[in-house]
Each structure stands twice: as structure tokens, then as C-alpha cells.
């Protein structure tokens, strides 16, 4: 059971918009720790997608955007493309775990 | 362009010690954090711990009693040692460059299986 809760799966048709939620608590996201998002394509290592809640590394399309409010964060993907089909993980820190880095359980995005 | 490459045995016997090395290229190890993360088959990501260039470390409380992360800046490498392994330690192990709380760069990962 992950400290950060993500839906196991989401889906959408090409061109549509989907959001992936990441729900935490007052000891992690709600404590003010930043949320970061990673994309893991099949058979590959995770790749940083969004950092510090809303920022995109160079090379990541602006179709991907992050937000944070209260004890939760979200990743939005607009203009879905077939190559977006992957697992997505949120990550933050948790005070109750001695400031350890924590990951959400992951969400599989299916592009229909 | 920062690149990281994990290396080490792919098979470890139960109760023995898992040892992996990560070789860093394209970046100095100074003033940075360096992490190990693992992913059991069919499961999500689990942070193992990190080391700062000064040598200070921080470990996942669930693994702290069995883990040691060390660094050799002269060879641009850092290492993971996990003692008394069981089948539950079977996973793909990733090394990464940690920046401002997130893993900015990842190695390709190395599969480690614990089995007799």
C-alpha cells in the first residue's frame, strides 16, 4: 500500500484529455513537499516528466502539465497520443518516514 | 548529457549480499545526490536511499538495517550493498541523479534475481 494513492488505470481516446490524481496527506504533499511525475514506457526506465509540481524538463511536450492543491496533485495530459501509453508515477517526501522519498503506486494509461 | 549505468551480478542466493555499482558519466559527482531505486516485477517504484557527495546518506526506513550506499568520486561511481537478501528483493534496480528532490536522470536498470 503506497503512501501516495494513484488510480491503477485511466484511459482515453487519441486527442482527448486525461488526468491522473495523486492523493497524499498532511505528512507529505499537504506538508508542502513538492510533487514530481515520471513516465515509464514499456520495458524502459522511468523518465522525469514534471518536477516541482508544475515544471517540465526540456524536451517534454507542453501537453503534459502538473498541478498541486492541498494534499493532492494531478497530472494532465491533453491531445492524447498512442505513444503516451505508459505507467505514470508521482513522487514526493514524507515527514513521518524520516523525510524519505515516496512514490505513488503508479497509474497505467491506455490510449484507446 | 548525464548518463548512468548499473552493473553487478544478476543472480544472488538467499541470505547473501547484493552488490551493485553505478557508473556516472557526463557529470561531476560533487554537490549532488545519488539515489538507488528498485522495482519488483509487475510492481511500482521503491526508493532505497541516496548519498550526497560529502558522504552523508539517507535510507528508506524499511530497508535501513540492511542497506549501505557508498561513493568513490575518483572513479565516478557509487554503490549499493543490500545484506541478507530474500526473494522479496528480486527487482530491477535503478541508479539515479537526484536533484532538488527528484530523480532527474536514470540508469537503464539492472535485473537482480534472488534464488538458490
mmCIF file with all atom_site columns, C-alpha atoms in Angstrom:
data_model
loop_
_atom_site.group_PDB
_atom_site.id
_atom_site.type_symbol
_atom_site.label_atom_id
_atom_site.label_alt_id
_atom_site.label_comp_id
_atom_site.label_asym_id
_atom_site.label_entity_id
_atom_site.label_seq_id
_atom_site.pdbx_PDB_ins_code
_atom_site.Cartn_x
_atom_site.Cartn_y
_atom_site.Cartn_z
_atom_site.occupancy
_atom_site.B_iso_or_equiv
_atom_site.pdbx_formal_charge
_atom_site.auth_seq_id
_atom_site.auth_comp_id
_atom_site.auth_asym_id
_atom_site.auth_atom_id
_atom_site.pdbx_PDB_model_num
ATOM 1   C CA . UNK A 1 1   ? 0.000  0.000   0.000   1.00 0.00 ? 1   UNK A CA 1
ATOM 2   C CA . UNK A 1 2   ? 1.617  3.242   -1.174  1.00 0.00 ? 2   UNK A CA 1
ATOM 3   C CA . UNK A 1 3   ? 1.571  6.391   0.941   1.00 0.00 ? 3   UNK A CA 1
ATOM 4   C CA . UNK A 1 4   ? 0.612  8.307   -2.210  1.00 0.00 ? 4   UNK A CA 1
ATOM 5   C CA . UNK A 1 5   ? -2.562 6.972   -3.834  1.00 0.00 ? 5   UNK A CA 1
ATOM 6   C CA . UNK A 1 6   ? -2.997 6.887   -7.588  1.00 0.00 ? 6   UNK A CA 1
ATOM 7   C CA . UNK A 1 7   ? -5.768 5.248   -9.638  1.00 0.00 ? 7   UNK A CA 1
ATOM 8   C CA . UNK A 1 8   ? -4.491 1.933   -11.042 1.00 0.00 ? 8   UNK A CA 1
ATOM 9   C CA . UNK A 1 9   ? -5.594 2.820   -14.541 1.00 0.00 ? 9   UNK A CA 1
ATOM 10  C CA . UNK A 1 10  ? -7.045 5.565   -16.721 1.00 0.00 ? 10  UNK A CA 1
ATOM 11  C CA . UNK A 1 11  ? -7.889 5.599   -20.394 1.00 0.00 ? 11  UNK A CA 1
ATOM 12  C CA . UNK A 1 12  ? -8.764 7.973   -23.178 1.00 0.00 ? 12  UNK A CA 1
ATOM 13  C CA . UNK A 1 13  ? -9.088 8.200   -26.923 1.00 0.00 ? 13  UNK A CA 1
ATOM 14  C CA . UNK A 1 14  ? -6.461 9.874   -29.097 1.00 0.00 ? 14  UNK A CA 1
ATOM 15  C CA . UNK A 1 15  ? -6.794 13.635  -28.916 1.00 0.00 ? 15  UNK A CA 1
ATOM 16  C CA . UNK A 1 16  ? -8.654 13.586  -25.607 1.00 0.00 ? 16  UNK A CA 1
ATOM 17  C CA . UNK A 1 17  ? -7.580 14.900  -22.210 1.00 0.00 ? 17  UNK A CA 1
ATOM 18  C CA . UNK A 1 18  ? -6.986 12.735  -19.151 1.00 0.00 ? 18  UNK A CA 1
ATOM 19  C CA . UNK A 1 19  ? -5.937 13.485  -15.618 1.00 0.00 ? 19  UNK A CA 1
ATOM 20  C CA . UNK A 1 20  ? -4.121 11.297  -13.108 1.00 0.00 ? 20  UNK A CA 1
ATOM 21  C CA . UNK A 1 21  ? -4.537 12.073  -9.444  1.00 0.00 ? 21  UNK A CA 1
ATOM 22  C CA . UNK A 1 22  ? -2.035 11.596  -6.640  1.00 0.00 ? 22  UNK A CA 1
ATOM 23  C CA . UNK A 1 23  ? -3.560 11.779  -3.189  1.00 0.00 ? 23  UNK A CA 1
ATOM 24  C CA . UNK A 1 24  ? -1.404 12.154  -0.120  1.00 0.00 ? 24  UNK A CA 1
ATOM 25  C CA . UNK A 1 25  ? -1.774 13.529  3.389   1.00 0.00 ? 25  UNK A CA 1
ATOM 26  C CA . UNK A 1 26  ? -0.651 16.258  5.758   1.00 0.00 ? 26  UNK A CA 1
ATOM 27  C CA . UNK A 1 27  ? 2.658  14.465  6.306   1.00 0.00 ? 27  UNK A CA 1
ATOM 28  C CA . UNK A 1 28  ? 3.682  14.618  2.656   1.00 0.00 ? 28  UNK A CA 1
ATOM 29  C CA . UNK A 1 29  ? 2.014  16.684  -0.070  1.00 0.00 ? 29  UNK A CA 1
ATOM 30  C CA . UNK A 1 30  ? -0.021 18.633  2.470   1.00 0.00 ? 30  UNK A CA 1
ATOM 31  C CA . UNK A 1 31  ? 3.139  19.475  4.396   1.00 0.00 ? 31  UNK A CA 1
ATOM 32  C CA . UNK A 1 32  ? 4.347  21.486  1.447   1.00 0.00 ? 32  UNK A CA 1
ATOM 33  C CA . UNK A 1 33  ? 6.651  18.961  -0.200  1.00 0.00 ? 33  UNK A CA 1
ATOM 34  C CA . UNK A 1 34  ? 6.860  19.225  -3.964  1.00 0.00 ? 34  UNK A CA 1
ATOM 35  C CA . UNK A 1 35  ? 5.362  16.564  -6.230  1.00 0.00 ? 35  UNK A CA 1
ATOM 36  C CA . UNK A 1 36  ? 7.196  15.159  -9.224  1.00 0.00 ? 36  UNK A CA 1
ATOM 37  C CA . UNK A 1 37  ? 5.934  12.921  -12.017 1.00 0.00 ? 37  UNK A CA 1
ATOM 38  C CA . UNK A 1 38  ? 7.635  10.208  -14.037 1.00 0.00 ? 38  UNK A CA 1
ATOM 39  C CA . UNK A 1 39  ? 6.646  8.359   -17.189 1.00 0.00 ? 39  UNK A CA 1
ATOM 40  C CA . UNK A 1 40  ? 7.685  4.732   -17.659 1.00 0.00 ? 40  UNK A CA 1
ATOM 41  C CA . UNK A 1 41  ? 7.231  3.368   -21.162 1.00 0.00 ? 41  UNK A CA 1
ATOM 42  C CA . UNK A 1 42  ? 7.049  -0.430  -21.522 1.00 0.00 ? 42  UNK A CA 1
ATOM 43  C CA . UNK A 1 43  ? 10.376 -2.098  -20.796 1.00 0.00 ? 43  UNK A CA 1
ATOM 44  C CA . UNK A 1 44  ? 12.234 1.118   -20.098 1.00 0.00 ? 44  UNK A CA 1
ATOM 45  C CA . UNK A 1 45  ? 13.485 3.124   -17.136 1.00 0.00 ? 45  UNK A CA 1
ATOM 46  C CA . UNK A 1 46  ? 11.296 5.879   -15.718 1.00 0.00 ? 46  UNK A CA 1
ATOM 47  C CA . UNK A 1 47  ? 11.778 9.346   -17.154 1.00 0.00 ? 47  UNK A CA 1
ATOM 48  C CA . UNK A 1 48  ? 11.198 12.651  -15.385 1.00 0.00 ? 48  UNK A CA 1
ATOM 49  C CA . UNK A 1 49  ? 8.055  14.263  -16.801 1.00 0.00 ? 49  UNK A CA 1
ATOM 50  C CA . UNK A 1 50  ? 7.150  17.082  -14.398 1.00 0.00 ? 50  UNK A CA 1
ATOM 51  C CA . UNK A 1 51  ? 9.202  18.402  -11.484 1.00 0.00 ? 51  UNK A CA 1
ATOM 52  C CA . UNK A 1 52  ? 8.389  20.651  -8.553  1.00 0.00 ? 52  UNK A CA 1
ATOM 53  C CA . UNK A 1 53  ? 4.650  20.414  -9.141  1.00 0.00 ? 53  UNK A CA 1
ATOM 54  C CA . UNK A 1 54  ? 4.363  22.293  -12.420 1.00 0.00 ? 54  UNK A CA 1
ATOM 55  C CA . UNK A 1 55  ? 7.672  22.395  -14.281 1.00 0.00 ? 55  UNK A CA 1
ATOM 56  C CA . UNK A 1 56  ? 8.597  20.420  -17.398 1.00 0.00 ? 56  UNK A CA 1
ATOM 57  C CA . UNK A 1 57  ? 12.160 19.385  -18.212 1.00 0.00 ? 57  UNK A CA 1
ATOM 58  C CA . UNK A 1 58  ? 13.488 20.408  -21.579 1.00 0.00 ? 58  UNK A CA 1
ATOM 59  C CA . UNK A 1 59  ? 12.056 18.196  -24.295 1.00 0.00 ? 59  UNK A CA 1
ATOM 60  C CA . UNK A 1 60  ? 8.805  17.279  -22.548 1.00 0.00 ? 60  UNK A CA 1
ATOM 61  C CA . UNK A 1 61  ? 5.829  18.479  -24.627 1.00 0.00 ? 61  UNK A CA 1
ATOM 62  C CA . UNK A 1 62  ? 3.528  21.081  -23.144 1.00 0.00 ? 62  UNK A CA 1
ATOM 63  C CA . UNK A 1 63  ? 0.703  18.549  -23.484 1.00 0.00 ? 63  UNK A CA 1
ATOM 64  C CA . UNK A 1 64  ? 1.851  17.359  -20.062 1.00 0.00 ? 64  UNK A CA 1
ATOM 65  C CA . UNK A 1 65  ? 1.116  19.613  -17.106 1.00 0.00 ? 65  UNK A CA 1
ATOM 66  C CA . UNK A 1 66  ? 1.123  19.238  -13.353 1.00 0.00 ? 66  UNK A CA 1
ATOM 67  C CA . UNK A 1 67  ? -0.730 20.901  -10.530 1.00 0.00 ? 67  UNK A CA 1
ATOM 68  C CA . UNK A 1 68  ? -0.897 20.649  -6.760  1.00 0.00 ? 68  UNK A CA 1
ATOM 69  C CA . UNK A 1 69  ? -3.508 21.684  -4.225  1.00 0.00 ? 69  UNK A CA 1
ATOM 70  C CA . UNK A 1 70  ? -3.781 20.823  -0.563  1.00 0.00 ? 70  UNK A CA 1
ATOM 71  C CA . UNK A 1 71  ? -2.921 17.169  -0.026  1.00 0.00 ? 71  UNK A CA 1
ATOM 72  C CA . UNK A 1 72  ? -3.231 16.185  -3.691  1.00 0.00 ? 72  UNK A CA 1
ATOM 73  C CA . UNK A 1 73  ? -1.591 16.670  -7.047  1.00 0.00 ? 73  UNK A CA 1
ATOM 74  C CA . UNK A 1 74  ? -2.618 15.943  -10.621 1.00 0.00 ? 74  UNK A CA 1
ATOM 75  C CA . UNK A 1 75  ? -1.007 15.253  -13.949 1.00 0.00 ? 75  UNK A CA 1
ATOM 76  C CA . UNK A 1 76  ? -2.979 16.314  -17.009 1.00 0.00 ? 76  UNK A CA 1
ATOM 77  C CA . UNK A 1 77  ? -2.290 15.064  -20.499 1.00 0.00 ? 77  UNK A CA 1
ATOM 78  C CA . UNK A 1 78  ? -4.003 16.799  -23.389 1.00 0.00 ? 78  UNK A CA 1
ATOM 79  C CA . UNK A 1 79  ? -4.119 15.783  -27.044 1.00 0.00 ? 79  UNK A CA 1
ATOM 80  C CA . UNK A 1 80  ? -3.548 12.123  -26.144 1.00 0.00 ? 80  UNK A CA 1
ATOM 81  C CA . UNK A 1 81  ? -1.263 10.212  -28.467 1.00 0.00 ? 81  UNK A CA 1
ATOM 82  C CA . UNK A 1 82  ? -0.750 6.471   -28.747 1.00 0.00 ? 82  UNK A CA 1
ATOM 83  C CA . UNK A 1 83  ? 2.849  6.876   -27.588 1.00 0.00 ? 83  UNK A CA 1
ATOM 84  C CA . UNK A 1 84  ? 1.594  8.251   -24.270 1.00 0.00 ? 84  UNK A CA 1
ATOM 85  C CA . UNK A 1 85  ? 0.501  4.737   -23.284 1.00 0.00 ? 85  UNK A CA 1
ATOM 86  C CA . UNK A 1 86  ? 2.687  4.068   -20.247 1.00 0.00 ? 86  UNK A CA 1
ATOM 87  C CA . UNK A 1 87  ? 2.808  3.938   -16.462 1.00 0.00 ? 87  UNK A CA 1
ATOM 88  C CA . UNK A 1 88  ? 2.886  7.252   -14.607 1.00 0.00 ? 88  UNK A CA 1
ATOM 89  C CA . UNK A 1 89  ? 4.227  7.675   -11.073 1.00 0.00 ? 89  UNK A CA 1
ATOM 90  C CA . UNK A 1 90  ? 4.011  10.599  -8.675  1.00 0.00 ? 90  UNK A CA 1
ATOM 91  C CA . UNK A 1 91  ? 6.737  11.157  -6.069  1.00 0.00 ? 91  UNK A CA 1
ATOM 92  C CA . UNK A 1 92  ? 7.169  13.334  -3.006  1.00 0.00 ? 92  UNK A CA 1
ATOM 93  C CA . UNK A 1 93  ? 8.637  13.184  0.503   1.00 0.00 ? 93  UNK A CA 1
ATOM 94  C CA . UNK A 1 94  ? 7.060  12.134  3.789   1.00 0.00 ? 94  UNK A CA 1
ATOM 95  C CA . UNK A 1 95  ? 7.838  13.593  7.216   1.00 0.00 ? 95  UNK A CA 1
ATOM 96  C CA . UNK A 1 96  ? 6.517  10.562  9.072   1.00 0.00 ? 96  UNK A CA 1
ATOM 97  C CA . UNK A 1 97  ? 9.062  8.379   7.239   1.00 0.00 ? 97  UNK A CA 1
ATOM 98  C CA . UNK A 1 98  ? 12.026 10.471  8.355   1.00 0.00 ? 98  UNK A CA 1
ATOM 99  C CA . UNK A 1 99  ? 11.829 12.611  5.247   1.00 0.00 ? 99  UNK A CA 1
ATOM 100 C CA . UNK A 1 100 ? 12.088 9.651   2.903   1.00 0.00 ? 100 UNK A CA 1
ATOM 101 C CA . UNK A 1 101 ? 11.303 9.856   -0.782  1.00 0.00 ? 101 UNK A CA 1
ATOM 102 C CA . UNK A 1 102 ? 7.970  8.174   -1.567  1.00 0.00 ? 102 UNK A CA 1
ATOM 103 C CA . UNK A 1 103 ? 6.317  7.069   -4.817  1.00 0.00 ? 103 UNK A CA 1
ATOM 104 C CA . UNK A 1 104 ? 2.707  6.564   -5.710  1.00 0.00 ? 104 UNK A CA 1
ATOM 105 C CA . UNK A 1 105 ? 1.628  3.098   -6.760  1.00 0.00 ? 105 UNK A CA 1
ATOM 106 C CA . UNK A 1 106 ? 1.558  4.047   -10.420 1.00 0.00 ? 106 UNK A CA 1
ATOM 107 C CA . UNK A 1 107 ? -1.204 4.556   -12.991 1.00 0.00 ? 107 UNK A CA 1
ATOM 108 C CA . UNK A 1 108 ? -1.384 2.778   -16.319 1.00 0.00 ? 108 UNK A CA 1
ATOM 109 C CA . UNK A 1 109 ? -2.647 4.978   -19.135 1.00 0.00 ? 109 UNK A CA 1
ATOM 110 C CA . UNK A 1 110 ? -4.345 3.190   -22.015 1.00 0.00 ? 110 UNK A CA 1
ATOM 111 C CA . UNK A 1 111 ? -4.880 5.130   -25.228 1.00 0.00 ? 111 UNK A CA 1
ATOM 112 C CA . UNK A 1 112 ? -7.915 3.542   -26.809 1.00 0.00 ? 112 UNK A CA 1
ATOM 113 C CA . UNK B 2 1   ? 24.431 14.692  -21.076 1.00 0.00 ? 1   UNK B CA 1
ATOM 114 C CA . UNK B 2 2   ? 24.429 12.779  -17.793 1.00 0.00 ? 2   UNK B CA 1
ATOM 115 C CA . UNK B 2 3   ? 24.499 9.023   -18.198 1.00 0.00 ? 3   UNK B CA 1
ATOM 116 C CA . UNK B 2 4   ? 24.316 6.349   -15.526 1.00 0.00 ? 4   UNK B CA 1
ATOM 117 C CA . UNK B 2 5   ? 24.990 2.640   -15.888 1.00 0.00 ? 5   UNK B CA 1
ATOM 118 C CA . UNK B 2 6   ? 24.277 -0.046  -13.327 1.00 0.00 ? 6   UNK B CA 1
ATOM 119 C CA . UNK B 2 7   ? 26.423 -3.160  -13.096 1.00 0.00 ? 7   UNK B CA 1
ATOM 120 C CA . UNK B 2 8   ? 26.616 -6.223  -10.904 1.00 0.00 ? 8   UNK B CA 1
ATOM 121 C CA . UNK B 2 9   ? 25.520 -9.855  -10.576 1.00 0.00 ? 9   UNK B CA 1
ATOM 122 C CA . UNK B 2 10  ? 22.104 -10.727 -11.934 1.00 0.00 ? 10  UNK B CA 1
ATOM 123 C CA . UNK B 2 11  ? 21.643 -13.632 -9.548  1.00 0.00 ? 11  UNK B CA 1
ATOM 124 C CA . UNK B 2 12  ? 22.135 -13.654 -5.777  1.00 0.00 ? 12  UNK B CA 1
ATOM 125 C CA . UNK B 2 13  ? 21.463 -16.519 -3.377  1.00 0.00 ? 13  UNK B CA 1
ATOM 126 C CA . UNK B 2 14  ? 19.060 -16.064 -0.456  1.00 0.00 ? 14  UNK B CA 1
ATOM 127 C CA . UNK B 2 15  ? 20.714 -14.759 2.731   1.00 0.00 ? 15  UNK B CA 1
ATOM 128 C CA . UNK B 2 16  ? 23.703 -13.463 0.778   1.00 0.00 ? 16  UNK B CA 1
ATOM 129 C CA . UNK B 2 17  ? 24.652 -9.868  -0.103  1.00 0.00 ? 17  UNK B CA 1
ATOM 130 C CA . UNK B 2 18  ? 23.577 -7.977  -3.220  1.00 0.00 ? 18  UNK B CA 1
ATOM 131 C CA . UNK B 2 19  ? 26.193 -5.532  -4.524  1.00 0.00 ? 19  UNK B CA 1
ATOM 132 C CA . UNK B 2 20  ? 25.655 -3.137  -7.413  1.00 0.00 ? 20  UNK B CA 1
ATOM 133 C CA . UNK B 2 21  ? 27.699 -0.292  -8.848  1.00 0.00 ? 21  UNK B CA 1
ATOM 134 C CA . UNK B 2 22  ? 26.543 2.740   -10.779 1.00 0.00 ? 22  UNK B CA 1
ATOM 135 C CA . UNK B 2 23  ? 28.999 4.458   -13.103 1.00 0.00 ? 23  UNK B CA 1
ATOM 136 C CA . UNK B 2 24  ? 28.318 8.118   -13.825 1.00 0.00 ? 24  UNK B CA 1
ATOM 137 C CA . UNK B 2 25  ? 29.461 9.924   -16.958 1.00 0.00 ? 25  UNK B CA 1
ATOM 138 C CA . UNK B 2 26  ? 28.866 13.430  -18.227 1.00 0.00 ? 26  UNK B CA 1
ATOM 139 C CA . UNK B 2 27  ? 28.645 14.980  -14.765 1.00 0.00 ? 27  UNK B CA 1
ATOM 140 C CA . UNK B 2 28  ? 30.685 15.571  -11.681 1.00 0.00 ? 28  UNK B CA 1
ATOM 141 C CA . UNK B 2 29  ? 29.519 13.716  -8.618  1.00 0.00 ? 29  UNK B CA 1
ATOM 142 C CA . UNK B 2 30  ? 30.308 16.741  -6.474  1.00 0.00 ? 30  UNK B CA 1
ATOM 143 C CA . UNK B 2 31  ? 27.476 18.734  -4.922  1.00 0.00 ? 31  UNK B CA 1
ATOM 144 C CA . UNK B 2 32  ? 24.862 16.234  -5.989  1.00 0.00 ? 32  UNK B CA 1
ATOM 145 C CA . UNK B 2 33  ? 22.738 13.481  -4.531  1.00 0.00 ? 33  UNK B CA 1
ATOM 146 C CA . UNK B 2 34  ? 22.838 9.973   -5.986  1.00 0.00 ? 34  UNK B CA 1
ATOM 147 C CA . UNK B 2 35  ? 19.980 7.535   -5.487  1.00 0.00 ? 35  UNK B CA 1
ATOM 148 C CA . UNK B 2 36  ? 19.092 3.885   -5.764  1.00 0.00 ? 36  UNK B CA 1
ATOM 149 C CA . UNK B 2 37  ? 15.503 2.884   -6.610  1.00 0.00 ? 37  UNK B CA 1
ATOM 150 C CA . UNK B 2 38  ? 14.087 -0.566  -7.277  1.00 0.00 ? 38  UNK B CA 1
ATOM 151 C CA . UNK B 2 39  ? 11.037 -2.037  -8.988  1.00 0.00 ? 39  UNK B CA 1
ATOM 152 C CA . UNK B 2 40  ? 9.863  -5.584  -8.154  1.00 0.00 ? 40  UNK B CA 1
ATOM 153 C CA . UNK B 2 41  ? 8.369  -7.497  -11.070 1.00 0.00 ? 41  UNK B CA 1
ATOM 154 C CA . UNK B 2 42  ? 4.964  -6.117  -12.005 1.00 0.00 ? 42  UNK B CA 1
ATOM 155 C CA . UNK B 2 43  ? 5.046  -3.566  -9.193  1.00 0.00 ? 43  UNK B CA 1
ATOM 156 C CA . UNK B 2 44  ? 5.785  0.102   -8.618  1.00 0.00 ? 44  UNK B CA 1
ATOM 157 C CA . UNK B 2 45  ? 8.885  2.043   -7.691  1.00 0.00 ? 45  UNK B CA 1
ATOM 158 C CA . UNK B 2 46  ? 10.524 1.881   -4.270  1.00 0.00 ? 46  UNK B CA 1
ATOM 159 C CA . UNK B 2 47  ? 13.185 4.367   -3.174  1.00 0.00 ? 47  UNK B CA 1
ATOM 160 C CA . UNK B 2 48  ? 16.103 2.639   -1.440  1.00 0.00 ? 48  UNK B CA 1
ATOM 161 C CA . UNK B 2 49  ? 18.247 5.587   -0.432  1.00 0.00 ? 49  UNK B CA 1
ATOM 162 C CA . UNK B 2 50  ? 20.688 8.247   -1.529  1.00 0.00 ? 50  UNK B CA 1
ATOM 163 C CA . UNK B 2 51  ? 24.172 9.505   -0.858  1.00 0.00 ? 51  UNK B CA 1
ATOM 164 C CA . UNK B 2 52  ? 25.412 13.083  -1.032  1.00 0.00 ? 52  UNK B CA 1
ATOM 165 C CA . UNK B 2 53  ? 28.864 13.830  -2.403  1.00 0.00 ? 53  UNK B CA 1
ATOM 166 C CA . UNK B 2 54  ? 30.011 14.613  1.135   1.00 0.00 ? 54  UNK B CA 1
ATOM 167 C CA . UNK B 2 55  ? 29.294 11.009  2.039   1.00 0.00 ? 55  UNK B CA 1
ATOM 168 C CA . UNK B 2 56  ? 26.160 11.588  4.065   1.00 0.00 ? 56  UNK B CA 1
ATOM 169 C CA . UNK B 2 57  ? 23.398 9.069   3.400   1.00 0.00 ? 57  UNK B CA 1
ATOM 170 C CA . UNK B 2 58  ? 19.648 8.692   3.882   1.00 0.00 ? 58  UNK B CA 1
ATOM 171 C CA . UNK B 2 59  ? 17.864 5.362   3.613   1.00 0.00 ? 59  UNK B CA 1
ATOM 172 C CA . UNK B 2 60  ? 14.314 4.087   3.329   1.00 0.00 ? 60  UNK B CA 1
ATOM 173 C CA . UNK B 2 61  ? 13.371 3.150   6.912   1.00 0.00 ? 61  UNK B CA 1
ATOM 174 C CA . UNK B 2 62  ? 12.049 -0.208  5.726   1.00 0.00 ? 62  UNK B CA 1
ATOM 175 C CA . UNK B 2 63  ? 15.484 -1.167  4.358   1.00 0.00 ? 63  UNK B CA 1
ATOM 176 C CA . UNK B 2 64  ? 17.808 0.836   6.610   1.00 0.00 ? 64  UNK B CA 1
ATOM 177 C CA . UNK B 2 65  ? 19.041 -2.120  8.657   1.00 0.00 ? 65  UNK B CA 1
ATOM 178 C CA . UNK B 2 66  ? 20.268 -3.953  5.536   1.00 0.00 ? 66  UNK B CA 1
ATOM 179 C CA . UNK B 2 67  ? 21.430 -1.179  3.197   1.00 0.00 ? 67  UNK B CA 1
ATOM 180 C CA . UNK B 2 68  ? 24.680 0.679   2.665   1.00 0.00 ? 68  UNK B CA 1
ATOM 181 C CA . UNK B 2 69  ? 25.299 3.193   -0.114  1.00 0.00 ? 69  UNK B CA 1
ATOM 182 C CA . UNK B 2 70  ? 28.861 4.360   -0.727  1.00 0.00 ? 70  UNK B CA 1
ATOM 183 C CA . UNK B 2 71  ? 30.627 6.544   -3.246  1.00 0.00 ? 71  UNK B CA 1
ATOM 184 C CA . UNK B 2 72  ? 34.018 6.803   -4.932  1.00 0.00 ? 72  UNK B CA 1
ATOM 185 C CA . UNK B 2 73  ? 34.316 10.201  -6.593  1.00 0.00 ? 73  UNK B CA 1
ATOM 186 C CA . UNK B 2 74  ? 37.731 9.313   -8.028  1.00 0.00 ? 74  UNK B CA 1
ATOM 187 C CA . UNK B 2 75  ? 36.103 6.712   -10.262 1.00 0.00 ? 75  UNK B CA 1
ATOM 188 C CA . UNK B 2 76  ? 32.751 8.496   -10.648 1.00 0.00 ? 76  UNK B CA 1
ATOM 189 C CA . UNK B 2 77  ? 30.927 5.549   -9.132  1.00 0.00 ? 77  UNK B CA 1
ATOM 190 C CA . UNK B 2 78  ? 28.557 4.890   -6.294  1.00 0.00 ? 78  UNK B CA 1
ATOM 191 C CA . UNK B 2 79  ? 27.473 1.533   -4.942  1.00 0.00 ? 79  UNK B CA 1
ATOM 192 C CA . UNK B 2 80  ? 24.621 -0.289  -3.258  1.00 0.00 ? 80  UNK B CA 1
ATOM 193 C CA . UNK B 2 81  ? 25.018 -3.122  -0.765  1.00 0.00 ? 81  UNK B CA 1
ATOM 194 C CA . UNK B 2 82  ? 21.925 -4.985  0.440   1.00 0.00 ? 82  UNK B CA 1
ATOM 195 C CA . UNK B 2 83  ? 22.521 -7.699  3.011   1.00 0.00 ? 83  UNK B CA 1
ATOM 196 C CA . UNK B 2 84  ? 20.566 -10.843 3.889   1.00 0.00 ? 84  UNK B CA 1
ATOM 197 C CA . UNK B 2 85  ? 18.504 -10.829 0.708   1.00 0.00 ? 85  UNK B CA 1
ATOM 198 C CA . UNK B 2 86  ? 15.316 -12.810 0.188   1.00 0.00 ? 86  UNK B CA 1
ATOM 199 C CA . UNK B 2 87  ? 13.077 -13.432 -2.803  1.00 0.00 ? 87  UNK B CA 1
ATOM 200 C CA . UNK B 2 88  ? 11.284 -10.183 -1.945  1.00 0.00 ? 88  UNK B CA 1
ATOM 201 C CA . UNK B 2 89  ? 14.428 -8.310  -3.002  1.00 0.00 ? 89  UNK B CA 1
ATOM 202 C CA . UNK B 2 90  ? 14.103 -9.577  -6.578  1.00 0.00 ? 90  UNK B CA 1
ATOM 203 C CA . UNK B 2 91  ? 13.683 -6.455  -8.692  1.00 0.00 ? 91  UNK B CA 1
ATOM 204 C CA . UNK B 2 92  ? 15.054 -4.183  -11.368 1.00 0.00 ? 92  UNK B CA 1
ATOM 205 C CA . UNK B 2 93  ? 17.483 -1.852  -9.613  1.00 0.00 ? 93  UNK B CA 1
ATOM 206 C CA . UNK B 2 94  ? 17.946 1.685   -10.938 1.00 0.00 ? 94  UNK B CA 1
ATOM 207 C CA . UNK B 2 95  ? 20.527 4.278   -10.038 1.00 0.00 ? 95  UNK B CA 1
ATOM 208 C CA . UNK B 2 96  ? 19.775 7.933   -10.498 1.00 0.00 ? 96  UNK B CA 1
ATOM 209 C CA . UNK B 2 97  ? 20.973 11.519  -10.141 1.00 0.00 ? 97  UNK B CA 1
ATOM 210 C CA . UNK B 2 98  ? 18.874 13.244  -7.553  1.00 0.00 ? 98  UNK B CA 1
ATOM 211 C CA . UNK B 2 99  ? 18.300 16.995  -7.952  1.00 0.00 ? 99  UNK B CA 1
ATOM 212 C CA . UNK B 2 100 ? 16.178 19.132  -5.662  1.00 0.00 ? 100 UNK B CA 1
ATOM 213 C CA . UNK B 2 101 ? 14.195 16.121  -4.519  1.00 0.00 ? 101 UNK B CA 1
ATOM 214 C CA . UNK B 2 102 ? 13.537 14.422  -7.823  1.00 0.00 ? 102 UNK B CA 1
ATOM 215 C CA . UNK B 2 103 ? 15.447 11.900  -9.925  1.00 0.00 ? 103 UNK B CA 1
ATOM 216 C CA . UNK B 2 104 ? 16.465 13.909  -12.959 1.00 0.00 ? 104 UNK B CA 1
ATOM 217 C CA . UNK B 2 105 ? 18.444 11.166  -14.682 1.00 0.00 ? 105 UNK B CA 1
ATOM 218 C CA . UNK B 2 106 ? 18.033 7.399   -14.501 1.00 0.00 ? 106 UNK B CA 1
ATOM 219 C CA . UNK B 2 107 ? 20.184 4.445   -15.438 1.00 0.00 ? 107 UNK B CA 1
ATOM 220 C CA . UNK B 2 108 ? 18.685 1.806   -17.693 1.00 0.00 ? 108 UNK B CA 1
ATOM 221 C CA . UNK B 2 109 ? 18.244 -0.562  -14.753 1.00 0.00 ? 109 UNK B CA 1
ATOM 222 C CA . UNK B 2 110 ? 19.626 -3.980  -13.951 1.00 0.00 ? 110 UNK B CA 1
ATOM 223 C CA . UNK B 2 111 ? 17.621 -7.096  -13.101 1.00 0.00 ? 111 UNK B CA 1
ATOM 224 C CA . UNK B 2 112 ? 18.592 -8.845  -9.880  1.00 0.00 ? 112 UNK B CA 1
ATOM 225 C CA . UNK B 2 113 ? 17.029 -12.192 -9.031  1.00 0.00 ? 113 UNK B CA 1
ATOM 226 C CA . UNK B 2 114 ? 17.324 -13.774 -5.600  1.00 0.00 ? 114 UNK B CA 1
ATOM 227 C CA . UNK B 2 115 ? 17.220 -17.535 -5.939  1.00 0.00 ? 115 UNK B CA 1
ATOM 228 C CA . UNK B 2 116 ? 19.160 -20.582 -4.905  1.00 0.00 ? 116 UNK B CA 1
#
